[in-house]
PDB file of C-alpha atoms in Angstrom:
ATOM      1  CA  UNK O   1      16.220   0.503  -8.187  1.00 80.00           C
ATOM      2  CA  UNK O   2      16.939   0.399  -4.695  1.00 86.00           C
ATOM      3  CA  UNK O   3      20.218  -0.541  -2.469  1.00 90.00           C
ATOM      4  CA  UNK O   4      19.217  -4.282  -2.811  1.00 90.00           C
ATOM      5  CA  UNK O   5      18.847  -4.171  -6.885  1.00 89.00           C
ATOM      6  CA  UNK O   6      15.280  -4.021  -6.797  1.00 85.00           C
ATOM      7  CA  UNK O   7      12.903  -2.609  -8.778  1.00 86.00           C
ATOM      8  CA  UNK O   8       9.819  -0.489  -8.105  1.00 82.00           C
ATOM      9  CA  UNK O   9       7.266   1.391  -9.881  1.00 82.00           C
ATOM     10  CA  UNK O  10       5.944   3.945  -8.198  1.00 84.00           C
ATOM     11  CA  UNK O  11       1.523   3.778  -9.035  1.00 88.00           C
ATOM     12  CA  UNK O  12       0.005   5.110  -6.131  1.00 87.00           C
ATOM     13  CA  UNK O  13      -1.455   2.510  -4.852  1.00 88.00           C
ATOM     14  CA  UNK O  14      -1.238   0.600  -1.380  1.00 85.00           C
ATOM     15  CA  UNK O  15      -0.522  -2.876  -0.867  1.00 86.00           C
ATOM     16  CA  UNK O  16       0.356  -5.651   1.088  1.00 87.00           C
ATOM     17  CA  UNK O  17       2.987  -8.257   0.669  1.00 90.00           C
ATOM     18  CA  UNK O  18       1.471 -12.031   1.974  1.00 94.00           C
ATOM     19  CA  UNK O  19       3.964 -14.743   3.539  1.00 96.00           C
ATOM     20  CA  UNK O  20       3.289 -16.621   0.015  1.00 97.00           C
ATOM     21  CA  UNK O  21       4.858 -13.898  -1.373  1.00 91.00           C
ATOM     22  CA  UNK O  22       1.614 -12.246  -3.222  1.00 95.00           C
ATOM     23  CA  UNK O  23       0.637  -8.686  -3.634  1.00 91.00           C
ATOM     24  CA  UNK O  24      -3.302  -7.400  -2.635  1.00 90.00           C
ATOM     25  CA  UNK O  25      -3.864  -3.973  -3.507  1.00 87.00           C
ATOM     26  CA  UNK O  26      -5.649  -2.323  -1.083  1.00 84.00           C
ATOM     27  CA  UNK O  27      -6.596   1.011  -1.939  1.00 85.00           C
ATOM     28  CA  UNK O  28      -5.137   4.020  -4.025  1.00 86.00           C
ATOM     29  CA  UNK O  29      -2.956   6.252  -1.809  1.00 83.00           C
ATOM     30  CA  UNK O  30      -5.542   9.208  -2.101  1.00 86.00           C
ATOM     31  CA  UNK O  31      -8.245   7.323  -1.641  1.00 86.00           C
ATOM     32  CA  UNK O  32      -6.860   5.938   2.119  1.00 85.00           C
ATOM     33  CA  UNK O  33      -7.366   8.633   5.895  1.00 86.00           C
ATOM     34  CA  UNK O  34      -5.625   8.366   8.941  1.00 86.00           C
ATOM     35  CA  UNK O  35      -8.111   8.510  12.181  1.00 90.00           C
ATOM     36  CA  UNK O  36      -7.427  10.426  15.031  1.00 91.00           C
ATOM     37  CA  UNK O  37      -6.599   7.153  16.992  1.00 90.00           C
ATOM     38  CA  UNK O  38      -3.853   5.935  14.037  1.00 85.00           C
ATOM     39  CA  UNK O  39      -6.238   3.640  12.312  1.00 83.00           C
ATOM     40  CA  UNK O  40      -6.107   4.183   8.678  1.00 83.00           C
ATOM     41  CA  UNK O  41      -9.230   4.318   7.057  1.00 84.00           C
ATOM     42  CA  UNK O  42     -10.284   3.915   2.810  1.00 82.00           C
ATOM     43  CA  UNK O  43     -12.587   6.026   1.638  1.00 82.00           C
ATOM     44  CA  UNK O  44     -13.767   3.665  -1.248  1.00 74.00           C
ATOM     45  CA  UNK O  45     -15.164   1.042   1.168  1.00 59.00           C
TER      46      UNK O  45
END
């Protein structure tokens, strides 16, 4: 729970928060590189 009384679960995976207020999972944390220039980069795709 953080300061706001929210709750997270913690599954590794990386996602992205849409002004509708949806979720897409991107990737899995492990599975996503940073480039040399900052561009970050999944491995699956």
């Amino acid at each position: 729970v953080d300061d706001r009384g929210m709750r997270w679960f913690y599954t590794g995976d990386v996602g992205q928060f849409h002004p509708d207020g949806c979720l897409e999972i991107i990737d899995r944390k492990k599975d996503i590189v940073k480039l040399q220039h900052g561009e970050y980069v999944s491995l699956g795709k």
